[in-house]
């Protein structure tokens, strides 16, 4: 490439997790940002492309300490829930702008947070983040120093439901979500063993999944104070997520009105592909796209929205880079094609 | 095996389709029934185990004519919808008892049939069949000469919803169903190409799937006249089907009452596995089992039932043999373990 | 089933491993043997069908102690290499006949054993076992009190090469083997993680795999003292193994002679399916069959044999039951159809 | 991107096949070449991104006629074998430079071509092409007006064997190759049906695969006139190819000499990743890389080389673009990262 990147430096923390590795690769090849550090504990000393050949990032992994990364301008934190908060606090204390991929700063009600996650690891920062789903919340991003990157399920669900929520026609909602196995993380477990997942298909966390309050919070922000039923399912594929939303509208809607609502919301969004036929997760694999379709069932009056994303990209890593672009006033799509 | 089968002879028509081949294998190894004929058009002259090695049925495939199979006592017809009806009429005309795996005789309202399927191929027999979902309809099976084997989705959905329908608490229903690729049949198409299905996941026939009226008809028989939303999804696995049913109950129900309803319905059923945790389709692969769990969401009051079957077994072939057993007064489980 | 099993009792040790679970299921449904104990450490107290629903074995898992299982007549030991030997010694000390699925008793040369596996855990029993590949070694099985069940790769490779070895035409041999992920065992590891194995394909243990000396030992028994090149590959499927053997014959052979050699060896074997076209692993999934084809390349004079088995069945569990049948003078196929 | 492409225009013929679609996407996003036409017969009138969403190429597909594409500077022809030759002749007749992805111009011996493929469709051009495997044949590419893009198996096999062939140590060769299902093309067939390929693994075209003479021809060009044994296998994954080459060296070689040969050949090649451990196909998925490892077996003296590529990328589409770059004197890697 003729143009040398000369933008801010970015440290990716937790770069050997699935989302962290993809984020590191995207920043490494970004035309403006510069990848300055990649951290990992267990694999420190190895190069990232030894651990994750597909990233083709030849940087050496270092163990995280605040001093080791404090000279970066910005950090993407790809840590598990709970582990992120104290590190984010350290980073903010040294002036770095942060995109946090965990759930630690997504919720805004302290009681709800503690009910679903337990004690918070950096209470002084609770509530300080901007929720970073650019298609819905981009106004706040340029001034944000801490962005909470949404969960994968909330990303797909909120993009599906936002036009209905804003229009005041979101009544009862059932969200049946299906995700590939990478959503369960890189730790080898009985669930992620090939023999458990291959040729299998099962609901999980049926009674209580932590993405539920996140979806409800953001729907409320959009104007719809609803209690949703949300059930995720594990599907035998590596990456990809399909969210099927079944909405009993608060009032009758005509198909044409529905189409108008979605067209208006998304026709100018570069990363939303609104189509008449239902999406497949393969259509968006390894991309930042959310592809969706909206349908009206004349027999029941129900509205159905199907939205597909790559859980590791738009559901995590590439959305983090999209947020980074927005925070620095760049074209949101830079480095994502 | 020490005991020689000496029961009625059975012809399997359409024995090279996925369900037909499994049915032929089950009958071939059945301790009482005797497999007398296997028919196929394109592969006539080959042995069934050349076309489908896993069946290990060494019989030669013959093209169907009524004379070729008329000496059998019974026939399992595994033909596509529409193609079955005229052949079933021929078989009945020669006195054979029939289990029909197609949709041709499942519906009982002529208008509804024609609306969803078009003209019927044997109108004189319309309405003459017993719907063969033994756990719900076994009373009529011993006297039946024509049994309509249920569709795969209706099997899993009806087993999930029957206890609620009978108790009068089935209000609004959303059925989100997921099926492996064998459900699309053996013809090679763009949809069933490995490259289309692998690592993919997509809703299909969102606006209108023919199993919808079948589900509604049988729910009505059970006492619940509801209009359901039913959406199937294609999942990258060979066999298996998971049906997630989201029910807004017609009145408040307590978890304990729910459990009692399901226990009462299924505790003595050998092929229903009621469990507290959600089922995986791999748990029932290559078996006649339906495995299910029922859940109550205290946040919304909603009832959720998850039911898993093998779409080619309990959803087709092994259920046909279960019906055959019931028609002849045998133990319903004979030959199915 | 009308006939009640009244044969010897069998304890399955290590019943929650993949092979152990299948073996337990086969013995549980065997018409003559009776499954008396299933052991496991971590999952003790649970029922086997809770851990492995597909077995449908409702017995409670108990932790192994010699006193807990000593009242059984026979034991199938499905332990990891090294862990089996001392337990086998205890079992033999109490008079139980044993089929050992580990590698601990397969090799007959102590130096070779120690070179590839280290110190042996029951040296007093070293060399006491009969190698249990019934199609090749059945003469010794009826009198055996300790049978060493072959490795999965040796099973498929030896069945492919035996007719050539016996005929003295086994020259140079390259064995390129491919196995599904269950071959790596049930422990969750980076290798068996769905995301590592799915859509991947890689050679492993290229420089040294422990099945090499086992293959060479048994080929020598058959009359061919050769050094083989053996390279296994990991393939994205759950169960199944294909072994491609490339043989430079010690002398020219004609296709007709080849076919005769294989026909003579296997025409009467119920579990060997010799076919003209190459086998697929799906043809033998969940069965005790080995399916194979032999080819002659006129351009190079090379002989190629392709053999497919299910690594968990003929490569482990069902072969163990076949051995058990042979040890007790039963039909080798009893309980395996 | 700030820089507007202003290079030659490229027509991609057969743009709805798997390789054609990827090639069209690469040219469409290439910083210098401009994609001017995409052709297809059955899907003419649709946009390429309707047929293949992942390409994100919004151009309309047109039916091929020579007049429809003659204003392009260059053409990539992604037609089936046999169909390409007459079209290539038309394109050359109008002065377009051509990269042909079929086998029609790869062989240089007319008798061998006819023996394996039958009559040639443009005999006047037979022998006129440069074989386009840039790492081995780049000298001839800048002046070439017709480049024969190699087959996928020959690409991986030749890159594995070239250093040995040039050094005169290529003795006897067995090539055991494994490919994902996309190698079988986009037409739905019994072989490419999900139910046939999933959880399966099988050798195919054991007795005669057309890539054999192509491999032997190019090995001869490199100095090794050998007859190879080549057997492909079908593996349940979408894209990816692993070639395992087993070489009996013509003379003894030491591991250090081997490493030197490969280092010398590939250390400066941007698209060859030489590693000490064996490659996995997932490491190179969706890339132009060939990743390989070379091993020496001290027990047999045999040399083993494992090479992994993406059959649709380095094995077809991206290699075609690499050739295009070389033909026009551009950096070979342009547009491929």
CSV table of C-alpha atoms in Angstrom, one decimal, chain B residues 103-238:
chain,number,residue,atom,x,y,z
B,103,UNK,CA,-48.7,-35.2,3.2
B,104,UNK,CA,-51.4,-36.4,0.9
B,105,UNK,CA,-53.7,-37.8,3.5
B,106,UNK,CA,-52.8,-35.8,6.6
B,107,UNK,CA,-55.2,-33.0,6.2
B,108,UNK,CA,-58.9,-33.5,6.8
B,109,UNK,CA,-60.3,-30.2,5.3
B,110,UNK,CA,-60.5,-30.4,1.6
B,111,UNK,CA,-60.4,-26.6,1.1
B,112,UNK,CA,-57.3,-26.2,3.3
B,113,UNK,CA,-55.6,-29.1,1.4
B,114,UNK,CA,-56.2,-27.5,-1.9
B,115,UNK,CA,-55.2,-24.1,-0.7
B,116,UNK,CA,-51.8,-25.4,0.4
B,117,UNK,CA,-51.2,-28.3,-2.0
B,118,UNK,CA,-53.5,-27.9,-5.0
B,119,UNK,CA,-55.8,-30.6,-6.4
B,120,UNK,CA,-55.7,-33.9,-4.6
B,121,UNK,CA,-54.6,-37.1,-6.5
B,122,UNK,CA,-57.2,-39.5,-5.0
B,123,UNK,CA,-60.2,-37.5,-3.8
B,124,UNK,CA,-62.2,-40.7,-3.1
B,125,UNK,CA,-59.8,-41.5,-0.3
B,126,UNK,CA,-59.5,-37.9,1.1
B,127,UNK,CA,-60.3,-38.0,4.8
B,128,UNK,CA,-60.0,-41.8,5.0
B,129,UNK,CA,-56.7,-41.9,6.9
B,130,UNK,CA,-55.9,-42.0,10.6
B,131,UNK,CA,-53.3,-39.5,11.6
B,132,UNK,CA,-50.5,-41.6,12.9
B,133,UNK,CA,-48.7,-39.9,15.8
B,134,UNK,CA,-49.1,-42.8,18.2
B,135,UNK,CA,-48.5,-40.9,21.4
B,136,UNK,CA,-51.5,-38.7,20.6
B,137,UNK,CA,-53.6,-40.8,18.2
B,138,UNK,CA,-53.0,-44.4,19.0
B,139,UNK,CA,-56.6,-45.3,19.7
B,140,UNK,CA,-57.5,-45.3,16.0
B,141,UNK,CA,-54.4,-47.2,14.7
B,142,UNK,CA,-55.4,-50.8,15.2
B,143,UNK,CA,-58.4,-50.5,12.9
B,144,UNK,CA,-56.7,-48.3,10.4
B,145,UNK,CA,-56.1,-49.5,6.9
B,146,UNK,CA,-54.6,-46.1,5.8
B,147,UNK,CA,-52.4,-44.2,8.2
B,148,UNK,CA,-51.1,-40.8,7.4
B,149,UNK,CA,-47.6,-40.5,8.8
B,150,UNK,CA,-47.1,-37.0,10.3
B,151,UNK,CA,-44.6,-34.5,8.9
B,152,UNK,CA,-41.4,-34.1,10.8
B,153,UNK,CA,-42.1,-30.6,12.1
B,154,UNK,CA,-45.6,-31.4,13.2
B,155,UNK,CA,-44.3,-34.5,15.1
B,156,UNK,CA,-41.9,-32.4,17.2
B,157,UNK,CA,-44.3,-29.5,17.5
B,158,UNK,CA,-47.4,-31.5,18.5
B,159,UNK,CA,-45.5,-33.6,21.0
B,160,UNK,CA,-44.3,-30.3,22.5
B,161,UNK,CA,-47.7,-28.6,22.6
B,162,UNK,CA,-50.2,-31.4,23.2
B,163,UNK,CA,-50.2,-31.3,27.0
B,164,UNK,CA,-50.8,-27.5,26.8
B,165,UNK,CA,-53.5,-27.8,24.2
B,166,UNK,CA,-55.4,-30.5,26.1
B,167,UNK,CA,-55.2,-28.4,29.3
B,168,UNK,CA,-56.7,-25.4,27.5
B,169,UNK,CA,-53.7,-23.2,28.2
B,170,UNK,CA,-52.4,-22.8,24.7
B,171,UNK,CA,-52.7,-19.1,23.9
B,172,UNK,CA,-50.4,-17.4,21.4
B,173,UNK,CA,-47.8,-19.7,19.8
B,174,UNK,CA,-44.5,-19.1,18.0
B,175,UNK,CA,-42.7,-22.1,16.7
B,176,UNK,CA,-39.1,-21.6,15.6
B,177,UNK,CA,-38.0,-24.9,14.1
B,178,UNK,CA,-34.5,-25.9,12.9
B,179,UNK,CA,-33.8,-28.9,10.7
B,180,UNK,CA,-30.8,-30.7,9.2
B,181,UNK,CA,-30.3,-30.9,5.5
B,182,UNK,CA,-31.8,-34.3,4.9
B,183,UNK,CA,-35.2,-32.7,5.4
B,184,UNK,CA,-34.8,-31.2,2.0
B,185,UNK,CA,-34.7,-34.6,0.3
B,186,UNK,CA,-32.3,-36.5,-1.8
B,187,UNK,CA,-32.5,-34.5,-5.0
B,188,UNK,CA,-29.3,-32.5,-5.5
B,189,UNK,CA,-30.2,-28.8,-5.6
B,190,UNK,CA,-28.6,-25.5,-5.0
B,191,UNK,CA,-29.9,-25.6,-1.5
B,192,UNK,CA,-28.6,-29.0,-0.6
B,193,UNK,CA,-25.2,-28.5,-2.2
B,194,UNK,CA,-22.5,-28.9,0.5
B,195,UNK,CA,-21.1,-25.4,-0.3
B,196,UNK,CA,-24.5,-23.8,0.3
B,197,UNK,CA,-25.4,-25.6,3.5
B,198,UNK,CA,-22.0,-26.0,5.2
B,199,UNK,CA,-21.3,-23.2,7.7
B,200,UNK,CA,-24.6,-21.6,6.9
B,201,UNK,CA,-27.9,-21.1,8.7
B,202,UNK,CA,-30.9,-19.5,7.2
B,203,UNK,CA,-34.7,-19.3,7.7
B,204,UNK,CA,-36.7,-20.6,4.7
B,205,UNK,CA,-40.3,-20.6,3.6
B,206,UNK,CA,-40.8,-17.9,6.1
B,207,UNK,CA,-44.1,-16.7,4.6
B,208,UNK,CA,-45.7,-20.1,4.1
B,209,UNK,CA,-44.7,-23.6,5.0
B,210,UNK,CA,-47.1,-26.5,4.4
B,211,UNK,CA,-46.6,-27.9,7.9
B,212,UNK,CA,-48.5,-25.0,9.4
B,213,UNK,CA,-52.0,-26.1,8.6
B,214,UNK,CA,-51.1,-29.7,9.7
B,215,UNK,CA,-50.0,-28.4,13.1
B,216,UNK,CA,-53.1,-26.2,13.5
B,217,UNK,CA,-55.4,-29.1,12.5
B,218,UNK,CA,-54.0,-31.4,15.1
B,219,UNK,CA,-53.9,-28.8,17.8
B,220,UNK,CA,-57.6,-28.2,17.1
B,221,UNK,CA,-58.3,-31.9,17.5
B,222,UNK,CA,-56.6,-31.6,20.9
B,223,UNK,CA,-58.8,-28.8,21.8
B,224,UNK,CA,-56.8,-25.7,20.9
B,225,UNK,CA,-58.1,-23.7,17.9
B,226,UNK,CA,-55.1,-21.4,17.4
B,227,UNK,CA,-53.3,-19.8,14.6
B,228,UNK,CA,-49.6,-20.5,14.9
B,229,UNK,CA,-46.5,-18.7,13.6
B,230,UNK,CA,-44.2,-21.4,12.3
B,231,UNK,CA,-40.8,-20.6,10.8
B,232,UNK,CA,-38.3,-23.4,9.8
B,233,UNK,CA,-34.6,-22.9,9.5
B,234,UNK,CA,-32.0,-24.9,7.7
B,235,UNK,CA,-29.0,-25.9,9.9
B,236,UNK,CA,-25.7,-27.5,8.8
B,237,UNK,CA,-26.2,-31.0,10.0
B,238,UNK,CA,-27.3,-34.1,8.3
